[in-house]
Each structure stands twice: as C-alpha cells, then as structure tokens.
Amino acid sequence: MQLSREQLIRAYRQMKTIREFEERLHTEIQTGQIAGFTHLYAGQEAVAVGVCENLTNEDYIISTHRGHGHCIAKGCDVRAMMKELFGRRDGLCKGKGGSMHIADVSKGMLGANGIVGAGAPIAVGAAISAKLDGNGRVSVTFSGDGACNQGTTFEAMNMAVVLKVPVIFVFENNHYSEHTGHKYAVGSGDIAARAEAFGMRVWRGNGSDFFDTDQIMREVVEYCRTTGLPAAVELDTERFFGHFEGDPQRYRGAGEVNRLRQERDCLTAFRAAVVSANLLDDAQLDGIDVEVLKLIDDAVADARVAPPPEASQVLEDVYISY
Amino acid sequence: MANLTMREAVNLTLHQEMARDSNVIVLGEDVVGGMGTAGGPEAIGGIWKATIGLYDKFGAGRVLDTPISEAAIIGAAAGAALTGKRPVAELMFADFIGVCLDQIWNQIAKFRYMFGGRTRCPVVIRITYGAGVNAAAQHSQAPYALMTAIPGIKVVMPATPADAKGLLTTAIRDDDPVLFFEHKALYAIKGEVPDGDYMIPFGHAKLVREGKDATIVTCGQMVGFAERAADALARDGIACDVLDLRTTSPLDEEAILDSVEMTGRLVIVDESPPRCSLASDISGIVGNQAFAALKAPIEMVTAPHSPVPFARELEKAYLPSPAGIEAAVRKTLGYRSERRG
Ligand SMILES: Cc1ncc(C[n+]2csc(CCOP(=O)(O)OP(=O)(O)O)c2C)c(N)n1
Ligand SMILES: [Mg+2]
C-alpha cells in the first residue's frame, strides 16, 4: 500500500462522510422536509473518493443525477449541500438547484446533472480548456451503466480521441439504470470495450474496493496528465438504496441489498484492510466515525432552521427580464 | 363509466388500442421495467405506471423496453411509423425533448410534407411534463408552446381522465404525429371515464365553467387552477367562461373568439414562461380577430421568464396560482372604471 497514514485517514473520512450523508438523507426524506427527487450514492463511495483523491483541487469533474458523493469527494461544503437539499436560501445553489443540480464550479465541480448523458460532452469542453491553458489539469466525467447508452456519451468519447484532450470517462457500473439490469441494456455488457473501440486506453476495476480504484486512478490520471489524451475506466460497484428515494425496488432479488451490504461494502473492506495491515486501528477509525456523525448532525440541524428563499429570488440570476 | 385516475385512463387506453390494432407498439425507458433483473420483467410498468400490464399481455415484440437513448427511441418510432406501425413512445420527462429534438422537429414533423404528401408518420409521443413536485430545472418544464410552434405536429394536453382516454384514442388512430402531454401532478386525479370506444376530436375546446363576465383560456394542469379561481369569483357574483383547450395544435380559435366576443375580457393562463408562449400566441390571435369585442387589455398569467426553481417556496412563486388568476380577472373587470376614474 503506497498511501500515507494521512491519505488513508482522509480517504476513510471522505467515504464515511458520503455514507452518513446519504444514510441520514434516507431517514430525513421520510420526515417530508426534503422535497423533490433524491438519488442516493451509498455503496459507491469508493469510486467518488478513489477518483477525486487522485485529482487536484483545480481538476474538473462533472457528475450525474446521483451526485452527492462526487460533490463531497471533490470538496463541496457539506453543510451548504445539506441546506441545498432542504431548499434553503444559503444552500450551495441558493435553493435553486436541489439534489440533482448541486455544483461548486470554484471547486472544479461542474455540477450534478439531471439529464442522463449530458455530462460527458461538457467534460470534453473542460478538457479543451485545460489543454488550451496548458495547466496540466484533467477533466473527469462520471457516467452510469445507463448513461453509457446515450449518443452524447459516444459522441463525447469519439471527440475526445479526435481532439486529443485529457478527459477521463469514469463508468460506474452499479448494474442498474433505474429499474433495468445492465446485462439487458448494455448490448455487449462490456462498457470499457466500447471506450476502447473509440481509440482510448481503458482500465477496469473493482469500484467497491477503495484500494483497487485508487491504484487504477493513480495510473489513469498520471497517463492523462502526461499524454494529454483521454482514457476510460469501468468500475464495478453497487448501490445500496433504490434508484430514487421511494423506489420500491421490485427488480431486486430477495435479500439482495442485505447481501450487498454484507459482501460489497467499501467501508467495511477498507477498515478490514487497514486494520489487518496495522496501518490504522479500530479506535482511530471509530474516532473518525464520531466526528463525521457530528458533522452530519450539525449540517441537518443547521439546514432545518435555515431560512427559505424569498419568493422574489425566483427572478434573481435570470439576466434578462420581462 | 368507470372512476379512474388519469394514469389508469392512459393505461386502459393503451390496452384497448393495442388489443384493437396489432400495429400499435409501445416503446420507451422502463416501460416494462426490470428487464435483465431478478425481479423483472414487469417490475414497474413505466416510472409513471402508465404502461403496466402491457408487456404481459402483448409481449416483448410489441412492448419494447429501451436503453436510455431518447434520440434512438424517437427515431425508431419514426422509422416504425413510416413502415406501417403505430408507435406510442414514452418520454419520461418533457425536458428530455432536448435530447431527441432532431427526431421530433426535423424528422417526424416534416416527413409528410417534405415527401410530397406521399407518406404519413403516425407516431404518438407520450410526454410527462410540468412543475409542482419540486423536480427542479431539468425535470419540471412545460414545453408545449415550443412544440406547438412546430408545423407538422399535433399537441394534446388532457386535463381530466376522461379527456386522457378520448384524446389518446384519437391520437393513436391519427395518421399524423401527436405529442401527448401528461402533467405529472395530474396522474393521480380521478374522474368518470366513458367505457368502450371513446374518441374526442382534436381542435375542440371544452367549456368547463360558464359565465358572461370574463373568459379564462387555459390547458393542462392550469385548467384546475382556473376552475378554482372561477369558483372563488363566482362567490362574489363574477361569472367566467373557462375554456380548456385540450389541444393547442390544432387550436380551437372559434371557441376562444366566441367566448371573448360575449365577455369582452380575456385572461390566458399558461404554465410556461411568457415570451413566445401559448398566452402570447392566443393574445395575438384575439387582438387580431376580436379587437372590437375587447373591453379591457388581455391579461396573461404565466410562469416568469426563468428556469423552474427547486425550493418549495420558489416553485410556488414560479407557478401561476388560482389567486393570481383571480386577481387577473378582477383586473380586467376593473379596467373601464379605472380609466373613467
Ligand atoms: C436524458 C434522460 N433520460 C432519462 C432520465 C431518467 N433517468 C434518471 S436516472 C436514470 C438511470 C441512469 O442510470 P445510470 O446511468 O446507470 O446511473 P445510476 O442511476 O445507476 O447512478 C434515468 C433513466 C434522465 N434523467 N435523463
Ligand atoms: Mg447504473
């Protein structure tokens, strides 16, 4: 393991923060305080964190409808995110965007996105900027096994190869697009092979294992930074909740979620690995857990009482008025 | 008659039309649901549950669960329609028109005309639209006016379960392309729906309230809002005609003009932003053709010129409201006295 103690602690804290953020939302949503469609990222934390820990603050990412994990991993403010979900005036997007549109461009986080497949071309654009500015930045687009079937994703991959820009297509294969299995909807079943056919280098890995993801991403980011070329990564992962909150999940097999939580939990695997290698001990990790829970508690408590937007704010930031 | 929700009325109509005509096919994302999963197929029958049971009844050949590929879905519907089928495609959210606009605008809308009238393109696209459930900027839009502006497609917007059945039946049997807009906030409303074969011709508005003082013209979700406003006004002795357009293309100009000629006052209620909207369109028609009948300026009650915001308070401020409609009616009624005073 090449990671320092500090890096390990940071990675664990980030993954745990995402997990607790999502677990807490799952219960908060049932109180009726949070409106709209919410897609939880729990189960996939090793992907967001394994990717973003290998990026600088200046690199770009663009996310999906399931964006909370990517936002947290890229450094978005957790309290402001929570306020956004509660639709508050001082939420990260002033209550205008909500779960599917959380963004903080100042952190290189170009937004969660409600349109499946919209992110990949935008990431190509960010990579064009990086190339023109010669600043060595890379741009990452997260897409699901569903989004990989959009024409926009294909077009973006081909264009990235043609234009030779440093964009990384990260495919999070959680085996479902909404209620449909990836074996049905992805013709060949092999997403990375598609990217390869467009002429870029590809990697495949276990997205439920932080160490595997981290190792791969170190190589991929280094490759893109040094060559300026695109690359793709397909990571196998699992989502622990429904497609959206309220999804009865009838498409799942009996006991499937419990089994996944037993066998494919990136946090459990991380803890087992670092403890058995004597890198961190349980007490240290438990300490992080306590801090993370407090952060989430505080964020929720803050968000609950934060003031809502004024009706007049509907017309803020429209820049053309009638 | 049966008491059904809008969702059930749509589902029933799809069942009836698929049974009646083997050329009718259904396609879209998760319209079966659960393909390639332990719990599927037929795990959901569409995220709006409008296509439940079709796969069991009519099979995988005619009920096509597609990958997330809107451009290919609508393009495939176009191709199947040119070659003898009557596809009913589902777009899960109206906002996704953005992904497949070429197929709607440059392909489906143009074939009959561009090919010299030698072909027809009987596609129906069922499109879930509208604000009111805090789904934010990319899942709440009401782009019916944009679509109404395109020559070559018909635009239908049922406001009741009965109309959903009658209009969808007509849409599926129509030989030309129809965009069928279903408001997400209306799926659960209930109403009496006629049994058997039930068709409502396009281009016929429905008078849902009668009154001589002012005319309210609207469609879709806004019909219910206008009815509430009219009922509140009625308690003060103000009687309004409320016209539910039911189709915005073709447009029942006759019904609008007849009513305005009687009342002399017009309020148009439109869920989309004001510029180049249904409201401004109808306002133009009335200004043109019933100028002399008008006793007051036309009032437009629309969403503001902004994207749809997320927060509850903001979305509430975004959507036209019954109170806003009521105020607009009172304003048109106050117009002459204001001018004299
Ligand atoms: C253009 C478009 N089509 C359809 C949808 C509806 N939708 C939202 S998420 C989703 C499934 C996405 O699956 P995947 O890409 O695998 O991401 P995951 O949900 O698994 O994270 C669909 C169909 C959408 N938001 N945008
Ligand atoms: Mg998926």
mmCIF file of C-alpha atoms in Angstrom, chain B residues 146-330:
data_model
loop_
_atom_site.group_PDB
_atom_site.id
_atom_site.type_symbol
_atom_site.label_atom_id
_atom_site.label_comp_id
_atom_site.label_asym_id
_atom_site.label_seq_id
_atom_site.Cartn_x
_atom_site.Cartn_y
_atom_site.Cartn_z
ATOM 1 C CA LEU B 146 -42.302 25.258 -28.157
ATOM 2 C CA MET B 147 -43.814 22.147 -29.684
ATOM 3 C CA THR B 148 -46.997 23.953 -30.727
ATOM 4 C CA ALA B 149 -44.803 26.286 -32.765
ATOM 5 C CA ILE B 150 -43.621 23.422 -34.979
ATOM 6 C CA PRO B 151 -45.632 22.908 -38.165
ATOM 7 C CA GLY B 152 -46.341 19.227 -38.643
ATOM 8 C CA ILE B 153 -47.125 18.030 -35.163
ATOM 9 C CA LYS B 154 -50.285 17.998 -33.132
ATOM 10 C CA VAL B 155 -50.123 18.871 -29.461
ATOM 11 C CA VAL B 156 -52.577 17.414 -26.976
ATOM 12 C CA MET B 157 -52.925 18.213 -23.270
ATOM 13 C CA PRO B 158 -55.613 16.353 -21.345
ATOM 14 C CA ALA B 159 -56.751 17.834 -18.039
ATOM 15 C CA THR B 160 -59.072 15.016 -16.916
ATOM 16 C CA PRO B 161 -59.042 11.204 -17.008
ATOM 17 C CA ALA B 162 -61.944 11.136 -19.479
ATOM 18 C CA ASP B 163 -60.145 13.511 -21.808
ATOM 19 C CA ALA B 164 -56.980 11.473 -21.455
ATOM 20 C CA LYS B 165 -58.835 8.444 -22.767
ATOM 21 C CA GLY B 166 -60.728 10.213 -25.517
ATOM 22 C CA LEU B 167 -57.755 12.205 -26.741
ATOM 23 C CA LEU B 168 -55.220 9.376 -26.531
ATOM 24 C CA THR B 169 -57.512 7.108 -28.524
ATOM 25 C CA THR B 170 -57.781 9.796 -31.188
ATOM 26 C CA ALA B 171 -54.023 10.342 -31.079
ATOM 27 C CA ILE B 172 -53.208 6.683 -31.639
ATOM 28 C CA ARG B 173 -55.666 6.391 -34.525
ATOM 29 C CA ASP B 174 -54.467 9.656 -36.076
ATOM 30 C CA ASP B 175 -52.298 9.213 -39.146
ATOM 31 C CA ASP B 176 -50.048 12.137 -38.243
ATOM 32 C CA PRO B 177 -47.633 12.760 -35.372
ATOM 33 C CA VAL B 178 -49.058 13.706 -31.999
ATOM 34 C CA LEU B 179 -47.274 14.877 -28.867
ATOM 35 C CA PHE B 180 -49.425 13.865 -25.935
ATOM 36 C CA PHE B 181 -48.542 15.881 -22.815
ATOM 37 C CA GLU B 182 -49.459 14.296 -19.484
ATOM 38 C CA HIS B 183 -48.998 16.508 -16.425
ATOM 39 C CA LYS B 184 -47.155 14.695 -13.645
ATOM 40 C CA ALA B 185 -49.273 16.405 -10.993
ATOM 41 C CA LEU B 186 -52.472 15.161 -12.652
ATOM 42 C CA TYR B 187 -51.721 11.419 -12.813
ATOM 43 C CA ALA B 188 -53.487 10.766 -9.522
ATOM 44 C CA ILE B 189 -56.623 12.865 -10.101
ATOM 45 C CA LYS B 190 -59.798 10.818 -10.505
ATOM 46 C CA GLY B 191 -62.786 11.190 -12.738
ATOM 47 C CA GLU B 192 -65.533 9.352 -14.576
ATOM 48 C CA VAL B 193 -64.278 7.808 -17.799
ATOM 49 C CA PRO B 194 -66.633 6.525 -20.518
ATOM 50 C CA ASP B 195 -66.422 2.800 -21.293
ATOM 51 C CA GLY B 196 -65.689 1.287 -24.669
ATOM 52 C CA ASP B 197 -64.568 3.130 -27.742
ATOM 53 C CA TYR B 198 -64.250 6.789 -26.820
ATOM 54 C CA MET B 199 -62.713 9.400 -29.092
ATOM 55 C CA ILE B 200 -62.526 13.156 -28.693
ATOM 56 C CA PRO B 201 -61.790 15.070 -31.881
ATOM 57 C CA PHE B 202 -58.776 17.398 -31.850
ATOM 58 C CA GLY B 203 -59.299 21.151 -32.018
ATOM 59 C CA HIS B 204 -62.380 21.220 -29.819
ATOM 60 C CA ALA B 205 -62.025 23.166 -26.602
ATOM 61 C CA LYS B 206 -64.225 22.259 -23.655
ATOM 62 C CA LEU B 207 -66.208 24.840 -21.709
ATOM 63 C CA VAL B 208 -65.702 23.789 -18.105
ATOM 64 C CA ARG B 209 -67.337 26.836 -16.442
ATOM 65 C CA GLU B 210 -69.831 29.196 -17.999
ATOM 66 C CA GLY B 211 -70.103 32.896 -17.362
ATOM 67 C CA LYS B 212 -70.637 36.159 -19.167
ATOM 68 C CA ASP B 213 -68.211 38.414 -17.281
ATOM 69 C CA ALA B 214 -64.806 37.200 -18.449
ATOM 70 C CA THR B 215 -63.150 34.411 -20.415
ATOM 71 C CA ILE B 216 -60.332 32.309 -18.997
ATOM 72 C CA VAL B 217 -58.490 30.235 -21.597
ATOM 73 C CA THR B 218 -56.091 27.557 -20.466
ATOM 74 C CA CYS B 219 -54.996 23.935 -20.704
ATOM 75 C CA GLY B 220 -53.400 21.066 -18.779
ATOM 76 C CA GLN B 221 -52.738 21.499 -15.083
ATOM 77 C CA MET B 222 -53.838 25.132 -15.268
ATOM 78 C CA VAL B 223 -57.434 24.106 -16.001
ATOM 79 C CA GLY B 224 -57.933 23.019 -12.397
ATOM 80 C CA PHE B 225 -56.294 26.231 -11.167
ATOM 81 C CA ALA B 226 -58.607 28.308 -13.384
ATOM 82 C CA GLU B 227 -61.650 26.417 -12.139
ATOM 83 C CA ARG B 228 -60.683 27.192 -8.563
ATOM 84 C CA ALA B 229 -60.274 30.856 -9.436
ATOM 85 C CA ALA B 230 -63.614 30.893 -11.252
ATOM 86 C CA ASP B 231 -65.349 29.270 -8.293
ATOM 87 C CA ALA B 232 -63.897 31.850 -5.927
ATOM 88 C CA LEU B 233 -65.008 34.665 -8.238
ATOM 89 C CA ALA B 234 -68.469 33.123 -8.547
ATOM 90 C CA ARG B 235 -68.906 33.565 -4.809
ATOM 91 C CA ASP B 236 -68.576 37.316 -5.467
ATOM 92 C CA GLY B 237 -71.067 37.147 -8.320
ATOM 93 C CA ILE B 238 -68.436 37.189 -11.072
ATOM 94 C CA ALA B 239 -69.118 34.520 -13.692
ATOM 95 C CA CYS B 240 -66.386 33.301 -16.033
ATOM 96 C CA ASP B 241 -66.221 31.134 -19.077
ATOM 97 C CA VAL B 242 -63.346 28.714 -18.507
ATOM 98 C CA LEU B 243 -62.141 27.107 -21.707
ATOM 99 C CA ASP B 244 -59.943 24.010 -21.580
ATOM 100 C CA LEU B 245 -58.243 23.972 -24.963
ATOM 101 C CA ARG B 246 -57.446 20.230 -24.787
ATOM 102 C CA THR B 247 -55.291 20.562 -27.911
ATOM 103 C CA THR B 248 -53.015 23.516 -28.575
ATOM 104 C CA SER B 249 -52.402 22.392 -32.146
ATOM 105 C CA PRO B 250 -54.908 22.334 -33.710
ATOM 106 C CA LEU B 251 -56.280 25.272 -31.746
ATOM 107 C CA ASP B 252 -59.998 25.908 -31.322
ATOM 108 C CA GLU B 253 -59.879 29.575 -32.288
ATOM 109 C CA GLU B 254 -63.607 29.607 -32.809
ATOM 110 C CA ALA B 255 -64.378 28.723 -29.209
ATOM 111 C CA ILE B 256 -61.956 31.361 -27.900
ATOM 112 C CA LEU B 257 -63.315 34.095 -30.169
ATOM 113 C CA ASP B 258 -66.951 33.195 -29.472
ATOM 114 C CA SER B 259 -66.396 33.486 -25.756
ATOM 115 C CA VAL B 260 -64.379 36.701 -25.936
ATOM 116 C CA GLU B 261 -66.993 38.282 -28.182
ATOM 117 C CA MET B 262 -69.520 37.586 -25.453
ATOM 118 C CA THR B 263 -67.470 38.586 -22.394
ATOM 119 C CA GLY B 264 -65.120 41.198 -23.833
ATOM 120 C CA ARG B 265 -62.463 40.260 -21.286
ATOM 121 C CA LEU B 266 -59.788 37.624 -21.624
ATOM 122 C CA VAL B 267 -57.347 36.034 -19.210
ATOM 123 C CA ILE B 268 -54.993 33.417 -20.587
ATOM 124 C CA VAL B 269 -53.314 31.066 -18.132
ATOM 125 C CA ASP B 270 -50.156 29.304 -19.257
ATOM 126 C CA GLU B 271 -47.736 27.160 -17.219
ATOM 127 C CA SER B 272 -44.727 28.130 -19.312
ATOM 128 C CA PRO B 273 -42.723 31.391 -19.356
ATOM 129 C CA PRO B 274 -44.324 34.385 -21.078
ATOM 130 C CA ARG B 275 -42.221 35.012 -24.175
ATOM 131 C CA CYS B 276 -43.403 33.286 -27.368
ATOM 132 C CA SER B 277 -45.838 31.362 -25.227
ATOM 133 C CA LEU B 278 -49.290 29.945 -25.672
ATOM 134 C CA ALA B 279 -50.535 33.024 -23.822
ATOM 135 C CA SER B 280 -48.829 35.479 -26.154
ATOM 136 C CA ASP B 281 -49.916 33.424 -29.162
ATOM 137 C CA ILE B 282 -53.584 33.413 -28.228
ATOM 138 C CA SER B 283 -53.374 37.005 -27.199
ATOM 139 C CA GLY B 284 -52.125 37.822 -30.697
ATOM 140 C CA ILE B 285 -54.942 35.892 -32.337
ATOM 141 C CA VAL B 286 -57.591 37.593 -30.227
ATOM 142 C CA GLY B 287 -56.060 41.033 -30.691
ATOM 143 C CA ASN B 288 -56.170 40.397 -34.396
ATOM 144 C CA GLN B 289 -59.592 38.934 -34.763
ATOM 145 C CA ALA B 290 -61.701 40.183 -31.886
ATOM 146 C CA PHE B 291 -60.204 43.604 -31.265
ATOM 147 C CA ALA B 292 -63.528 45.367 -31.289
ATOM 148 C CA ALA B 293 -65.008 42.976 -28.771
ATOM 149 C CA LEU B 294 -62.368 43.643 -26.141
ATOM 150 C CA LYS B 295 -63.400 45.847 -23.245
ATOM 151 C CA ALA B 296 -60.065 45.577 -21.457
ATOM 152 C CA PRO B 297 -56.479 44.626 -22.249
ATOM 153 C CA ILE B 298 -55.831 40.904 -22.387
ATOM 154 C CA GLU B 299 -54.276 39.553 -19.194
ATOM 155 C CA MET B 300 -51.652 36.817 -19.318
ATOM 156 C CA VAL B 301 -50.990 34.722 -16.236
ATOM 157 C CA THR B 302 -47.818 32.754 -16.888
ATOM 158 C CA ALA B 303 -44.738 31.404 -15.206
ATOM 159 C CA PRO B 304 -41.954 34.010 -15.008
ATOM 160 C CA HIS B 305 -39.171 34.229 -17.573
ATOM 161 C CA SER B 306 -36.896 31.906 -15.593
ATOM 162 C CA PRO B 307 -35.970 28.251 -15.289
ATOM 163 C CA VAL B 308 -38.013 26.239 -12.786
ATOM 164 C CA PRO B 309 -36.501 26.608 -9.309
ATOM 165 C CA PHE B 310 -36.178 23.788 -6.784
ATOM 166 C CA ALA B 311 -37.126 25.074 -3.320
ATOM 167 C CA ARG B 312 -40.782 24.771 -2.350
ATOM 168 C CA GLU B 313 -41.173 28.492 -1.749
ATOM 169 C CA LEU B 314 -39.578 29.309 -5.096
ATOM 170 C CA GLU B 315 -41.541 26.800 -7.129
ATOM 171 C CA LYS B 316 -44.733 28.046 -5.549
ATOM 172 C CA ALA B 317 -43.795 31.561 -6.592
ATOM 173 C CA TYR B 318 -42.926 30.275 -10.068
ATOM 174 C CA LEU B 319 -46.194 28.544 -10.877
ATOM 175 C CA PRO B 320 -49.288 30.539 -11.758
ATOM 176 C CA SER B 321 -51.754 30.290 -8.870
ATOM 177 C CA PRO B 322 -55.531 30.335 -8.539
ATOM 178 C CA ALA B 323 -55.139 33.574 -6.583
ATOM 179 C CA GLY B 324 -53.099 35.086 -9.406
ATOM 180 C CA ILE B 325 -55.745 34.072 -11.942
ATOM 181 C CA GLU B 326 -58.468 35.542 -9.768
ATOM 182 C CA ALA B 327 -56.551 38.810 -9.491
ATOM 183 C CA ALA B 328 -56.095 38.952 -13.263
ATOM 184 C CA VAL B 329 -59.821 38.504 -13.827
ATOM 185 C CA ARG B 330 -60.588 41.261 -11.328
#
